[in-house]
Coordinates of C-alpha atoms in Angstrom, one line a residue:
M1 CA -22.7 3.9 33.7
T2 CA -23.4 2.5 30.2
E3 CA -20.6 0.5 28.7
P4 CA -19.3 2.1 25.4
T5 CA -20.0 0.3 22.2
V6 CA -16.8 -1.0 20.5
L7 CA -16.3 -1.9 16.9
I8 CA -13.3 -4.1 16.2
V9 CA -12.3 -4.1 12.6
G10 CA -10.4 -7.3 11.8
A11 CA -10.7 -10.8 13.3
G12 CA -7.1 -11.9 13.1
T13 CA -4.7 -12.3 16.0
F14 CA -5.2 -8.9 17.6
G15 CA -8.9 -8.5 16.8
T16 CA -10.0 -11.9 17.9
S17 CA -8.0 -11.6 21.2
T18 CA -9.4 -8.2 21.9
A19 CA -13.0 -9.4 21.4
Y20 CA -12.3 -12.4 23.7
H21 CA -10.8 -10.4 26.6
L22 CA -13.1 -7.4 26.2
A23 CA -16.1 -9.7 26.4
K24 CA -14.8 -11.1 29.7
S25 CA -14.8 -7.6 31.2
Y26 CA -18.1 -6.4 29.8
D27 CA -21.5 -6.9 31.6
N28 CA -23.1 -6.8 28.2
P29 CA -20.7 -8.2 25.6
S30 CA -23.4 -7.7 22.9
R31 CA -22.1 -4.1 22.8
I32 CA -18.9 -5.4 21.2
T33 CA -19.0 -6.0 17.4
V34 CA -16.2 -7.6 15.3
I35 CA -16.3 -7.3 11.5
D36 CA -14.1 -9.2 9.1
R37 CA -14.3 -10.4 5.5
W38 CA -13.4 -14.0 6.5
N39 CA -15.2 -16.6 8.4
A40 CA -14.6 -20.3 9.0
S41 CA -16.8 -21.3 6.1
S42 CA -15.3 -18.8 3.6
P43 CA -14.1 -20.6 0.4
G44 CA -10.4 -20.4 -0.4
P45 CA -7.4 -19.2 1.6
S46 CA -7.4 -15.8 3.4
P47 CA -4.5 -13.4 2.7
A48 CA -4.1 -12.6 6.4
A49 CA -1.3 -14.0 8.5
A50 CA -3.6 -15.3 11.2
I51 CA -5.6 -17.4 8.8
D52 CA -3.2 -20.1 7.6
V53 CA -2.6 -23.9 7.7
N54 CA -0.1 -23.4 10.5
R55 CA 1.7 -20.8 12.6
I56 CA 4.6 -21.3 15.0
I57 CA 4.3 -21.2 18.7
R58 CA 7.5 -20.6 20.6
T59 CA 9.1 -18.6 23.4
D60 CA 12.5 -18.1 21.8
Y61 CA 13.1 -14.3 21.8
V62 CA 16.2 -12.2 22.4
S63 CA 14.0 -9.5 23.9
P64 CA 13.2 -10.2 27.6
L65 CA 9.9 -8.4 27.1
Y66 CA 8.6 -10.7 24.3
C67 CA 10.2 -13.8 25.8
N68 CA 8.2 -13.2 29.0
L69 CA 5.1 -12.5 27.0
A70 CA 5.6 -15.7 25.0
N71 CA 6.0 -17.7 28.1
E72 CA 2.7 -16.2 29.4
A73 CA 1.0 -17.0 26.1
I74 CA 2.3 -20.6 25.7
H75 CA 0.4 -22.1 28.6
P76 CA -3.1 -21.6 27.0
W77 CA -1.7 -23.3 23.9
F78 CA -1.0 -26.3 26.1
W79 CA -4.1 -26.4 28.2
D80 CA -6.9 -24.0 27.1
I81 CA -10.1 -25.8 26.1
D82 CA -10.5 -23.5 23.1
L83 CA -6.9 -23.7 21.9
G84 CA -5.0 -26.7 23.2
H85 CA -6.3 -29.2 20.7
H86 CA -5.0 -27.1 17.8
F87 CA -1.4 -27.2 19.1
H88 CA 1.3 -29.7 17.9
K89 CA 4.3 -29.8 20.2
T90 CA 7.1 -30.8 17.8
G91 CA 10.0 -28.8 19.1
W92 CA 12.2 -26.8 16.9
V93 CA 15.8 -26.8 15.8
V94 CA 17.6 -23.5 15.2
I95 CA 20.7 -23.5 13.0
D96 CA 22.3 -20.1 13.0
E97 CA 24.1 -18.4 10.2
K98 CA 27.9 -18.1 10.8
N99 CA 28.8 -15.2 13.1
S100 CA 25.1 -14.7 14.0
E101 CA 24.5 -14.1 17.7
F102 CA 20.8 -15.1 17.7
T103 CA 21.2 -18.5 19.3
A104 CA 23.5 -17.3 22.0
A105 CA 21.3 -14.3 22.8
V106 CA 18.1 -16.3 23.0
R107 CA 19.6 -18.9 25.3
R108 CA 21.1 -16.1 27.4
T109 CA 17.6 -14.6 27.8
F110 CA 16.2 -18.1 28.8
R111 CA 18.9 -18.4 31.5
L112 CA 18.1 -15.0 32.9
R113 CA 14.5 -16.2 33.3
G114 CA 15.7 -19.3 35.0
S115 CA 14.0 -21.6 32.5
D116 CA 16.3 -22.8 29.7
Y117 CA 14.9 -26.0 28.2
T118 CA 17.2 -25.9 25.2
R119 CA 20.0 -28.2 24.4
D120 CA 23.0 -28.1 21.9
V121 CA 22.6 -29.6 18.5
D122 CA 25.6 -31.0 16.5
V123 CA 24.8 -29.6 13.1
S124 CA 26.6 -32.5 11.4
S125 CA 24.1 -34.9 13.0
V126 CA 21.0 -33.2 11.7
E127 CA 20.8 -35.2 8.4
N128 CA 21.3 -38.5 10.3
T129 CA 18.6 -37.7 12.8
W130 CA 15.8 -36.6 10.4
K131 CA 15.6 -38.1 6.9
L132 CA 14.1 -35.0 5.3
F133 CA 17.3 -33.1 6.1
Q134 CA 19.7 -35.5 4.4
G135 CA 22.3 -33.4 2.5
T136 CA 21.3 -30.1 4.2
D137 CA 23.9 -27.5 3.4
T138 CA 25.8 -26.9 6.6
A139 CA 28.5 -24.7 5.2
D140 CA 28.9 -21.3 6.9
V141 CA 26.6 -22.2 9.7
G142 CA 27.1 -21.2 13.3
D143 CA 25.6 -22.5 16.6
A144 CA 22.5 -24.7 16.8
Y145 CA 20.1 -25.7 19.5
F146 CA 16.9 -27.7 20.0
N147 CA 13.9 -26.4 22.1
P148 CA 11.4 -29.2 22.8
E149 CA 8.7 -26.8 24.0
A150 CA 8.1 -25.2 20.6
G151 CA 5.5 -26.3 18.1
W152 CA 2.8 -25.1 15.7
C153 CA -0.9 -24.8 15.5
N154 CA -3.5 -24.8 12.8
A155 CA -4.1 -21.1 12.7
A156 CA -7.3 -21.0 10.8
S157 CA -9.1 -23.4 13.1
A158 CA -7.6 -22.0 16.3
T159 CA -8.6 -18.4 15.4
S160 CA -12.1 -19.6 14.5
S161 CA -12.3 -21.5 17.8
F162 CA -11.1 -18.5 19.9
M163 CA -13.6 -16.2 18.1
A164 CA -16.4 -18.7 18.7
A165 CA -15.6 -18.5 22.4
A166 CA -16.0 -14.7 22.3
E167 CA -19.3 -15.1 20.4
R168 CA -20.6 -17.5 23.1
R169 CA -20.1 -14.7 25.6
G170 CA -22.3 -12.4 23.4
V171 CA -19.9 -10.7 21.0
Q172 CA -21.5 -9.9 17.7
K173 CA -19.6 -11.1 14.6
V174 CA -20.3 -9.6 11.2
T175 CA -18.9 -11.0 8.0
A176 CA -18.4 -8.2 5.4
D177 CA -15.8 -6.2 3.5
V178 CA -15.1 -2.9 5.1
E179 CA -15.0 -0.3 2.3
E180 CA -14.1 2.8 4.4
L181 CA -13.9 4.3 7.8
Q182 CA -16.6 6.9 8.3
F183 CA -15.6 10.3 9.8
D184 CA -18.2 12.8 11.1
T185 CA -16.7 16.3 10.6
G186 CA -19.4 17.8 12.8
R187 CA -18.6 15.6 15.8
A188 CA -14.9 15.5 14.8
R189 CA -14.6 11.7 15.3
V190 CA -14.6 8.4 13.6
I191 CA -18.1 7.0 13.9
G192 CA -17.8 3.6 12.3
V193 CA -17.4 1.9 9.0
R194 CA -19.2 1.5 5.7
T195 CA -19.2 -2.0 4.2
A196 CA -19.0 -2.9 0.5
D197 CA -22.7 -3.7 0.4
G198 CA -23.5 -0.2 1.7
N199 CA -24.3 -0.9 5.3
Q200 CA -23.1 1.3 8.1
I201 CA -21.9 0.0 11.5
T202 CA -21.2 2.6 14.2
A203 CA -19.7 2.5 17.7
D204 CA -18.4 4.8 20.4
K205 CA -14.9 3.3 20.1
I206 CA -13.2 1.9 17.0
V207 CA -10.3 -0.6 17.1
L208 CA -8.4 -1.1 13.8
A209 CA -6.9 -4.6 14.1
T210 CA -6.5 -4.6 10.4
G211 CA -2.8 -5.7 10.0
A212 CA -1.4 -4.9 6.5
W213 CA -4.7 -3.1 5.5
T214 CA -4.3 -0.4 8.2
S215 CA -2.8 2.3 6.0
K216 CA -5.3 1.7 3.3
L217 CA -8.2 2.3 5.7
L218 CA -6.7 5.1 7.7
A219 CA -5.0 7.1 4.9
P220 CA -8.2 8.7 3.5
I221 CA -9.1 10.2 6.9
E222 CA -5.5 11.3 7.5
D223 CA -5.8 13.0 4.1
T224 CA -9.0 14.7 5.1
L225 CA -7.4 16.0 8.3
D226 CA -4.2 17.0 6.6
V227 CA -2.1 15.0 9.0
A228 CA 1.6 15.8 8.7
V229 CA 3.7 13.1 7.0
D230 CA 5.7 12.2 10.2
D231 CA 2.4 11.8 12.2
R232 CA 0.7 9.4 9.8
I233 CA 0.2 5.7 10.3
E234 CA 2.6 4.8 7.5
R235 CA 5.4 6.0 9.7
Q236 CA 4.4 3.5 12.3
L237 CA 3.9 0.4 10.2
K238 CA 4.0 -0.9 6.6
A239 CA 2.2 -3.6 4.7
V240 CA 4.8 -6.2 3.9
G241 CA 4.6 -9.5 2.0
R242 CA 6.5 -12.8 2.3
V243 CA 6.4 -16.0 0.3
S244 CA 5.6 -19.5 1.5
A245 CA 5.8 -22.7 -0.3
Y246 CA 3.5 -25.7 0.4
Y247 CA 3.8 -29.4 -0.3
T248 CA 0.7 -31.6 -0.1
L249 CA 2.1 -34.9 1.1
T250 CA 0.8 -38.4 0.7
S251 CA -0.5 -40.3 3.7
Q252 CA 2.7 -42.4 3.5
E253 CA 5.0 -39.4 3.4
T254 CA 3.2 -37.8 6.3
Q255 CA 3.4 -41.0 8.3
M256 CA 7.1 -41.3 7.7
M257 CA 7.8 -37.7 8.8
C258 CA 5.6 -37.9 11.9
A259 CA 7.3 -41.2 12.8
D260 CA 10.6 -39.4 12.4
N261 CA 9.5 -36.8 15.0
L262 CA 10.3 -34.1 12.5
P263 CA 10.7 -30.7 14.2
I264 CA 10.3 -27.2 13.0
L265 CA 13.6 -26.1 11.4
V266 CA 14.9 -22.6 11.4
Y267 CA 17.7 -22.4 8.9
K268 CA 20.3 -19.6 9.1
G269 CA 17.6 -17.0 9.6
W270 CA 16.7 -17.5 6.0
G271 CA 13.7 -19.8 6.2
I272 CA 11.5 -21.9 8.5
L273 CA 10.2 -25.4 7.7
T274 CA 7.1 -26.5 9.5
P275 CA 6.3 -30.3 9.6
P276 CA 3.0 -32.0 8.7
S277 CA 0.5 -33.7 10.9
P278 CA -1.8 -36.6 10.0
D279 CA -4.7 -34.2 9.7
N280 CA -3.3 -31.6 7.4
R281 CA -0.5 -33.5 5.4
T282 CA 1.2 -30.2 4.6
L283 CA 4.9 -29.4 4.6
K284 CA 5.3 -25.6 4.7
I285 CA 8.5 -23.4 4.1
N286 CA 8.6 -19.7 4.8
D287 CA 11.2 -17.6 3.0
L288 CA 12.5 -14.9 5.4
R289 CA 15.1 -13.4 3.2
T290 CA 12.9 -11.2 1.0
E291 CA 10.0 -9.0 1.9
F292 CA 8.2 -6.9 -0.6
V293 CA 6.1 -3.7 -0.5
N294 CA 3.4 -2.6 -2.8
T295 CA 2.7 1.2 -2.7
Q296 CA -0.1 3.4 -3.8
T297 CA -0.5 7.2 -4.0
T298 CA -3.4 8.7 -2.0
S299 CA -5.5 11.7 -3.1
S300 CA -3.1 14.0 -1.3
G301 CA 0.0 12.6 -2.9
Q302 CA 1.1 10.5 0.0
R303 CA 2.7 7.1 -0.7
I304 CA 1.2 4.3 1.4
S305 CA 1.9 0.5 1.5
V306 CA -1.1 -1.8 0.7
P307 CA -1.4 -5.5 0.1
D308 CA -1.9 -6.5 -3.6
L309 CA -4.1 -9.5 -3.7
R310 CA -4.1 -10.0 -7.4
G311 CA -0.9 -12.0 -7.1
Q312 CA -1.4 -13.9 -3.8
N313 CA -1.0 -17.3 -5.4
N314 CA 0.8 -16.1 -8.6
I315 CA 4.4 -15.7 -7.4
P316 CA 6.9 -13.8 -9.5
E317 CA 9.5 -15.9 -11.1
K318 CA 12.3 -14.0 -9.2
L319 CA 10.8 -15.0 -5.8
Q320 CA 10.2 -18.6 -6.9
K321 CA 13.9 -18.9 -7.9
E322 CA 15.0 -17.4 -4.5
M323 CA 12.7 -19.9 -2.8
D324 CA 14.1 -22.8 -4.9
S325 CA 17.6 -22.0 -3.7
L326 CA 16.4 -22.1 -0.1
L327 CA 14.6 -25.4 -0.6
K328 CA 17.8 -26.9 -2.1
A329 CA 19.8 -25.8 0.9
M330 CA 17.4 -27.0 3.5
M331 CA 16.2 -30.3 2.0
P332 CA 18.0 -31.0 -1.2
A333 CA 17.0 -34.6 -1.7
F334 CA 13.3 -33.9 -1.3
S335 CA 13.2 -30.7 -3.3
S336 CA 15.1 -32.2 -6.2
Q337 CA 12.3 -34.7 -6.7
R338 CA 9.3 -32.4 -6.7
K339 CA 8.2 -28.8 -6.8
P340 CA 5.9 -27.1 -4.3
D341 CA 2.2 -27.9 -4.9
R342 CA 1.2 -24.3 -4.2
W343 CA 2.6 -20.9 -3.2
R344 CA 1.1 -18.2 -1.0
I345 CA 1.9 -14.6 -0.3
C346 CA 1.2 -13.7 3.3
W347 CA 0.8 -10.1 4.3
D348 CA 1.3 -8.5 7.7
A349 CA 2.0 -5.1 9.2
A350 CA 5.7 -4.6 10.0
T351 CA 6.9 -1.9 12.3
P352 CA 10.4 -0.2 12.2
T353 CA 11.3 -1.3 15.7
G354 CA 9.7 -4.8 15.6
D355 CA 7.3 -3.9 18.4
W356 CA 3.5 -4.0 18.3
L357 CA 1.5 -0.8 17.9
L358 CA -1.2 -0.8 20.5
S359 CA -2.2 2.8 20.7
R360 CA -4.8 5.5 20.4
H361 CA -4.3 7.7 17.3
P362 CA -2.6 10.9 18.6
H363 CA -4.6 13.3 16.3
A364 CA -7.0 15.4 18.3
Q365 CA -9.9 14.4 16.1
L366 CA -9.2 10.7 16.2
Q367 CA -9.2 10.2 20.0
N368 CA -11.8 7.3 19.8
L369 CA -9.7 5.5 17.2
H370 CA -7.3 2.8 18.4
I371 CA -4.7 0.8 16.5
A372 CA -3.9 -2.8 17.3
A373 CA -1.4 -4.0 14.7
G374 CA 2.3 -4.7 13.9
G375 CA 2.4 -8.4 14.0
N376 CA 5.7 -8.5 12.2
F377 CA 5.0 -12.1 11.0
S378 CA 5.7 -13.4 14.5
S379 CA 2.8 -12.5 16.8
Y380 CA 0.2 -15.2 16.3
K381 CA 1.5 -17.1 19.3
F382 CA 0.4 -14.2 21.5
M383 CA -3.3 -14.5 20.5
P384 CA -4.3 -16.0 23.9
I385 CA -3.1 -12.9 25.8
V386 CA -2.5 -9.8 23.7
G387 CA -6.2 -8.8 23.9
Q388 CA -5.9 -8.1 27.6
Y389 CA -3.3 -5.4 26.9
I390 CA -5.3 -3.9 24.1
C391 CA -8.3 -3.7 26.5
N392 CA -6.1 -1.6 28.8
V393 CA -5.3 0.8 26.0
L394 CA -9.0 1.0 25.2
K395 CA -9.8 1.9 28.8
G396 CA -7.0 4.4 29.0
Q397 CA -5.1 2.3 31.5
S398 CA -1.3 1.8 31.5
N399 CA 0.3 -1.6 30.7
G400 CA 3.4 -0.5 32.6
T401 CA 6.2 1.8 31.5
E402 CA 8.2 -0.7 29.5
K403 CA 5.1 -2.0 27.5
D404 CA 3.7 1.5 27.1
E405 CA 6.9 2.8 25.6
A406 CA 7.3 -0.3 23.4
W407 CA 3.8 -0.3 22.0
G408 CA 3.0 3.4 21.9
W409 CA 2.9 5.8 19.0
K410 CA 6.5 6.7 18.3
G411 CA 8.1 9.9 17.0
K412 CA 10.5 10.1 14.1
A413 CA 13.6 10.4 16.2
R414 CA 12.8 7.4 18.3
I415 CA 12.0 5.3 15.3
E416 CA 15.3 6.2 13.7
Q417 CA 17.1 5.4 16.9
Q418 CA 15.5 2.0 17.4
V419 CA 15.0 0.7 13.9
K420 CA 15.8 -3.0 13.4
H421 CA 17.8 -4.3 10.4
R422 CA 17.4 -8.0 10.9
N423 CA 14.3 -10.3 10.9
E424 CA 12.8 -11.8 14.0
L425 CA 15.1 -14.9 13.8
G426 CA 18.4 -13.0 13.4
G427 CA 18.7 -13.2 9.6
K428 CA 19.2 -10.4 7.1
T429 CA 16.2 -9.4 5.1
S430 CA 16.0 -7.4 1.8
V431 CA 13.0 -5.4 0.7
A432 CA 11.8 -5.5 -2.9
H433 CA 9.3 -3.1 -4.2
H434 CA 6.4 -4.3 -6.2
S435 CA 7.7 -2.7 -9.4
E436 CA 11.0 -4.6 -9.2
L437 CA 9.4 -8.0 -9.3
D438 CA 7.7 -8.0 -12.8
W439 CA 4.7 -9.3 -11.0
F440 CA 2.4 -10.3 -13.8
K441 CA 4.9 -11.2 -16.5
N442 CA 4.7 -14.9 -15.7

C-alpha cells in the first residue's frame, strides 16, 4: 500500500518533531514535506517560540501527565547525538509567591514518581550564593527549591539540528511563506498550500504545526464552510504574545556568571531568568505576568487572534515599565546600572486548559487536516518526543485514554469546566488586548 504524502506546515517544536518521527516510520520519507518561512541561514530573529537564543528544559510539572512526558523527553537532551550538545545543565531555583502551592505540588508529583531530585532553598541565602541576585526582593515570597537536573538549550540551533536529522532520512524541507491553505470544494478537502511566491504544494494529509498562526491560516476555510463559532479553531487556542528582555554581556561578565554557577531563576511565577553561556553571552528574562492578544475580523465577521509582527522588537512603553519593575525585583543591582540591549515579543498558541491540541479537525470536510499546536510557552522541551504522539493521531491510532482526552478537540462545556487561570509556573497572568497598549505611540 502506498504511503500517504504528508505536508507539515511549520518547522517549530511540533512540526520538526513530527517530521523526525514520521520519517522513522516511513519506508519512503521523501513523501513527507515540511514548509516554513525560517531556516538556519535566515537573517534576523524568528518570531516563533521554538526559534530563540534559549528555551528551558525541565521536568517540573504539577500535572503527572506532563511530568511523565517531560521525564521521557529529558533523556534525549542529555544523550542524543543531535540534541545533547545544545543543552546546558545549570539547574533552576524556584521561588514561589506567598501562599502559592506550585512548589509543594511539583515536589509532591516528583515524590509520587519516586524521583525527587529537588532540595530546599533558604530564600535569604540566594543573594549570598549568586552575586547577580544581590538585593533580590524576597518580601511576600513563599517556599523555594533547587532542581539540579533542569537547564536550557539554544533553541534555534537545536531545532535546526533536529530538522537536519529528519532531512538526512529523506524528508523534504521547503523554505517559503505560506499564503493560504487551499480547499478543493469538489473533493471537499484541504489539498495543500499556496506560497507567497505563487507555488502550490499538495499532499494527502496536512498537519498544521503553525503555533500562533493557526487561526490566521484556518479561519478562511472555516468561513467558507460556515463553521459554527463554538466549533472553530479559535475556541481551541489563541495567539498570545509575551515579552522578553535580553542583555548582551561582555566576556568578563559572562565568565563571572558562569564561574558563579548561575542557575535559571523562576521568581514568584512572575518571570524567568536564564543564565548565559560562553558561546552566547546572553542573559534573558521572560515576563510571565502579562500576555497580549491581537485580534482581526474575518470576512464572515468572526474575531480571531493573530500575531502582529510590526512590533516584535518595538515594545510598548507600558510593557517596558512592567518589565523594569520585574528586573528591579529580581536583580536590582545589575538592572540599576544598565538597560536591556534588546527586547523581543514571542508568540505562541495558548489553549484554555493548558493542554496541547493534537487532533484531526472535526468538520466532515476537513478530515485530512490535523492540528498540532498549543505550546503554551512551555512545550519546547518536548521536541524530542511529541512527534511520535502526533504520528499516532495522523495514523488514526490512540495515544491512550488520558492523552486522547487531554489533547483532543474539546467542546465548549469541557473547556469552561477545565479552563486554567494561572500560568505554567503558578503565577497569575493578565491579558491585555492590542488596542490597550498604544502599540505604536513610542
